N, CA, C and O of each residue as an XYZ file, in Angstrom:
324
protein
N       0.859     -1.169      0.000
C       0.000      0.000      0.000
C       0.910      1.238      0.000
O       1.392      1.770      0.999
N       1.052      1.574     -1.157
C       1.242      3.420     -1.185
C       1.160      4.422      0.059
O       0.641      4.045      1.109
N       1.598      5.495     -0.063
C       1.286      6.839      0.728
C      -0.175      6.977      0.703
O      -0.873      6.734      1.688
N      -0.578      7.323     -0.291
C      -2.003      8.086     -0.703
C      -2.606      6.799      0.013
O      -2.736      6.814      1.237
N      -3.034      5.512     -0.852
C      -3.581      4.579     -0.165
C      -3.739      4.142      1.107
O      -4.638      3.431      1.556
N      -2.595      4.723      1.780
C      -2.887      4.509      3.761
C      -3.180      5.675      3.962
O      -4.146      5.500      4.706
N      -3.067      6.888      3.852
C      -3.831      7.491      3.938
C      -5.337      7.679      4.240
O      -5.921      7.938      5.292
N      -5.821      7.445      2.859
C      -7.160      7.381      2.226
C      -7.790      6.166      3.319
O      -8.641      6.678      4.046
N      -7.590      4.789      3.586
C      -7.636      4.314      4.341
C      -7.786      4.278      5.652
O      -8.612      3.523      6.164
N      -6.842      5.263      6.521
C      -6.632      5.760      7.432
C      -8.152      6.651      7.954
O      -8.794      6.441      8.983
N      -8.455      7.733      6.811
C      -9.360      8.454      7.102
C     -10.740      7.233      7.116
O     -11.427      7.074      8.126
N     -10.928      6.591      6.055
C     -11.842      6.147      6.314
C     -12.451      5.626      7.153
O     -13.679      5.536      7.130
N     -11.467      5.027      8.369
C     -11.204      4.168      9.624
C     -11.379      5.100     10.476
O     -12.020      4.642     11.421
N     -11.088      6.369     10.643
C     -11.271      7.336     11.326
C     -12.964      8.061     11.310
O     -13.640      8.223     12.326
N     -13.277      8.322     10.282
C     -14.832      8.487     10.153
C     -15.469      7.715     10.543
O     -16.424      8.009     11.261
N     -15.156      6.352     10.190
C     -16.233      5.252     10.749
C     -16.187      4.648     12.600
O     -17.036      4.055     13.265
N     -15.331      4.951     12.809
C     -14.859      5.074     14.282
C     -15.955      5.562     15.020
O     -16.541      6.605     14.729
N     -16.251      4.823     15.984
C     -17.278      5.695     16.742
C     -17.168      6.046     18.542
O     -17.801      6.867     19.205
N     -16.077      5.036     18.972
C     -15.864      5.630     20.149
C     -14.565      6.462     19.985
O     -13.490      6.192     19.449
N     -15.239      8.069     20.918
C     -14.808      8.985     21.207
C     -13.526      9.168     21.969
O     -12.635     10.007     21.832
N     -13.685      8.010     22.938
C     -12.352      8.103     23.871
C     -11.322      7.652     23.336
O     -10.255      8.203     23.608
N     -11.342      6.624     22.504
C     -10.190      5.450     21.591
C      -9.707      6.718     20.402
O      -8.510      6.731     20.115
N     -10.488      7.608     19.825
C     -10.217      8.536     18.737
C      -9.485      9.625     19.420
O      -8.560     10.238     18.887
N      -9.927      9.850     20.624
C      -8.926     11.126     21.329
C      -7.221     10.453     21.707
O      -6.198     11.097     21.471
N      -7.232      8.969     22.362
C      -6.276      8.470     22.393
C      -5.425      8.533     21.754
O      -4.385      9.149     21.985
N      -5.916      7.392     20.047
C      -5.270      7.444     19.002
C      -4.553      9.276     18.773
O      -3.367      9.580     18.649
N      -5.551     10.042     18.783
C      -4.946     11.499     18.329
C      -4.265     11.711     19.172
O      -3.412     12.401     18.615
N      -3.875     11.597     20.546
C      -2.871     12.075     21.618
C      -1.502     11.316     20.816
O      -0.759     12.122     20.256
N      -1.219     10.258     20.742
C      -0.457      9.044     20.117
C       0.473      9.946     18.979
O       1.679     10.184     19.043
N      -0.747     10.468     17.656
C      -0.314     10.993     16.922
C       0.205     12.415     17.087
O       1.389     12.655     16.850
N      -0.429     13.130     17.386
C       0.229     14.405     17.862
C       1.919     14.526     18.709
O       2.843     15.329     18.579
N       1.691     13.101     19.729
C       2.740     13.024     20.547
C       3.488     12.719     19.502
O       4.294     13.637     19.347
N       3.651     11.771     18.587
C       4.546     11.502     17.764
C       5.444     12.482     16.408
O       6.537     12.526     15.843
N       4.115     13.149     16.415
C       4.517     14.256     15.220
C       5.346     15.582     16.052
O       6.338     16.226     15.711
N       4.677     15.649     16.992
C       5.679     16.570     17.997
C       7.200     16.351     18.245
O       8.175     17.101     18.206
N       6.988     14.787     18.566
C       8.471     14.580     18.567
C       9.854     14.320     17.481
O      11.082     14.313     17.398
N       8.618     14.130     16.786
C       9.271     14.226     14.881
C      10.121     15.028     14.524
O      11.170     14.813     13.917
N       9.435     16.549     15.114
C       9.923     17.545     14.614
C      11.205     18.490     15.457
O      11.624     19.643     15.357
N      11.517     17.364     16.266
C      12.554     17.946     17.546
C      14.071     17.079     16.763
O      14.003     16.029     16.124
N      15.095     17.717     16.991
C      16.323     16.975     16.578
C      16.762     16.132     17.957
O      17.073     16.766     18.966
N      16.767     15.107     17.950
C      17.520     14.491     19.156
C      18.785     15.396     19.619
O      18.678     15.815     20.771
N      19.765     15.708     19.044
C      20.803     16.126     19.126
C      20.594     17.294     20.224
O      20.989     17.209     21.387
N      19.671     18.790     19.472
C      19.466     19.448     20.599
C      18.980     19.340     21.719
O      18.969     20.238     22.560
N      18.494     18.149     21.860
C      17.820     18.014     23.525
C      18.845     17.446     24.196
O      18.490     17.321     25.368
N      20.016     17.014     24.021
C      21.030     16.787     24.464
C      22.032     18.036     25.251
O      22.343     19.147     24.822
N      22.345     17.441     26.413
C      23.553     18.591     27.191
C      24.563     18.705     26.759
O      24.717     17.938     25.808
N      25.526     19.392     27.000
C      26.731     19.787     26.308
C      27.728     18.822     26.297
O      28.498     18.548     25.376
N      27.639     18.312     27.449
C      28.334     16.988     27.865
C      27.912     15.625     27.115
O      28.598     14.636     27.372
N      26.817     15.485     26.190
C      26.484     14.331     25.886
C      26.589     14.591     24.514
O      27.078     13.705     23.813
N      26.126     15.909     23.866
C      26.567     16.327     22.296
C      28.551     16.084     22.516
O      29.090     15.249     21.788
N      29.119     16.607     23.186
C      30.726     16.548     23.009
C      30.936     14.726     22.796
O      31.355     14.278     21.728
N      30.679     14.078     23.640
C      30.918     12.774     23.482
C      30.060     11.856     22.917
O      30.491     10.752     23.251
N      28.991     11.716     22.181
C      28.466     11.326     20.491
C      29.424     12.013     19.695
O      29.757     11.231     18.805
N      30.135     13.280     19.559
C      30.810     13.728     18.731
C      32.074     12.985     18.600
O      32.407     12.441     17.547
N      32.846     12.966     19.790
C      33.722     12.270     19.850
C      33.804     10.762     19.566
O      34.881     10.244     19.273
N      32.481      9.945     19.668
C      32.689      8.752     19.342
C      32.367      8.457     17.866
O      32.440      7.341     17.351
N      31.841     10.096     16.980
C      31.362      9.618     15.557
C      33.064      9.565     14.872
O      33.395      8.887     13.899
N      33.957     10.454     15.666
C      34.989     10.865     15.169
C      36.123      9.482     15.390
O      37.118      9.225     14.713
N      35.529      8.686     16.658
C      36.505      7.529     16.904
C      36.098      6.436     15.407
O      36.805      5.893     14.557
N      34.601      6.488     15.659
C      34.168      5.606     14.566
C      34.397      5.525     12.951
O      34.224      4.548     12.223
N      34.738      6.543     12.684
C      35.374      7.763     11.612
C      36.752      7.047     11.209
O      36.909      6.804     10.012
N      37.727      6.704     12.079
C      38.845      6.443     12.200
C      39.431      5.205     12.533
O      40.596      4.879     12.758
N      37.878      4.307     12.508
C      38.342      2.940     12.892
C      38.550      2.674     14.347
O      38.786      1.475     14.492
N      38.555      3.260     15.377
C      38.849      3.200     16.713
C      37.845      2.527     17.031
O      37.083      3.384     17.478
N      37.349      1.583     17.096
C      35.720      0.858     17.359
C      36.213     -0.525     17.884
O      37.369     -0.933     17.776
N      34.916     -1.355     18.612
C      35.254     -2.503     19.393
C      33.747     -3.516     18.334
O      32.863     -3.157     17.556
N      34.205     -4.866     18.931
C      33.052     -5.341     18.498
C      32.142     -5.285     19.506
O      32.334     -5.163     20.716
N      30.712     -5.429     18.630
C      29.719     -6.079     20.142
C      30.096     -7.032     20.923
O      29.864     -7.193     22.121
N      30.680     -7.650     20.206
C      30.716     -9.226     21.437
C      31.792     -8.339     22.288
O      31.375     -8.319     23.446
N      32.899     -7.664     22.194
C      33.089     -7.077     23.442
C      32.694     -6.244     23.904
O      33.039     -6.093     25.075
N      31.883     -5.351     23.390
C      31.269     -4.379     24.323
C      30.627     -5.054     25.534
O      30.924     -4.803     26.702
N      29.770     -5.884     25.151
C      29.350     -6.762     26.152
C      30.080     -7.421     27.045
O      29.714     -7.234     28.205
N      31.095     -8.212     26.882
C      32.278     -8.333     27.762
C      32.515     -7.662     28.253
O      32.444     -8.083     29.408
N      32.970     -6.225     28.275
C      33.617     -5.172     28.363
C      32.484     -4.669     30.026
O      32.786     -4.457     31.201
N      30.955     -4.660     29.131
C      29.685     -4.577     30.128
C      29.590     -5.209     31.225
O      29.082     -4.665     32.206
N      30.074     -6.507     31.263
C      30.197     -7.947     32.294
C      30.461     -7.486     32.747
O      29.652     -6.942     33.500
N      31.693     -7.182     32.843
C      33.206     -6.978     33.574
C      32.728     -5.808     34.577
O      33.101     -6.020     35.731
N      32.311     -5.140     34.476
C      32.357     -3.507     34.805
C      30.871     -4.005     35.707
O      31.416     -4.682     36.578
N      29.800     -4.058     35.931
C      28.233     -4.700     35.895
C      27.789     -5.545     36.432
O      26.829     -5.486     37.200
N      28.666     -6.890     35.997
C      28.230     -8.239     36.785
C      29.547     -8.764     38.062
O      29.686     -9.910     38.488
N      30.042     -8.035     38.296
C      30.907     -8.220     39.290
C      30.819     -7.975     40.198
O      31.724     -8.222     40.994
C-alpha cells in the first residue's frame, strides 16, 4: 500500500470510528509523535552528551571501534561483578 492509499484508508477508519475516547487516544499518540518528529535528538542533548556522540562519531570515523561481542564483555566486567 502506497502513501495516498494509507492514507485514504486511514481516514476512512477514522470516520467510521465511533468511540470517542479510543479517537482522542489514538490522536494524543499521533500528535505526541509528530511533535516529537519535529525535535532533533541532538538538541535536547547537554553539552556533555553532544561533546561525546561527537567524539565517538569521530573515533568511529577512524576505525577506533570494538566489536559487540566485546562491548558486552567489556559490560560484564564492569556490571556483573
Amino acid at each position: 500500500m502506497n502513501e495516498i492509499q494509507l492514507k485514504s484508508e486511514f481516514h476512512k477508519l477514522i470516520d467510521e470510528f465511533k468511540d470517542v475516547n479510543v479517537l482522542e487516544d489514538f490522536y494524543e499518540v499521533i500528535q505526541e509523535y509528530s511533535q516529537h518528529n519535529q525535535k532533533d535528538i541532538i538538541d535536547e542533548l547537554s553539552d556533555e552528551q553532544r561533546a561525546r556522540l561527537f567524539q565517538s562519531i569521530k573515533q568511529s570515523e577512524v576505525g577506533q571501534t570494538i566489536t559487540h561481542k566485546k562491548a558486552l564483555q567489556q559490560i560484564e566486567q564492569c556490571y556483573m561483578n
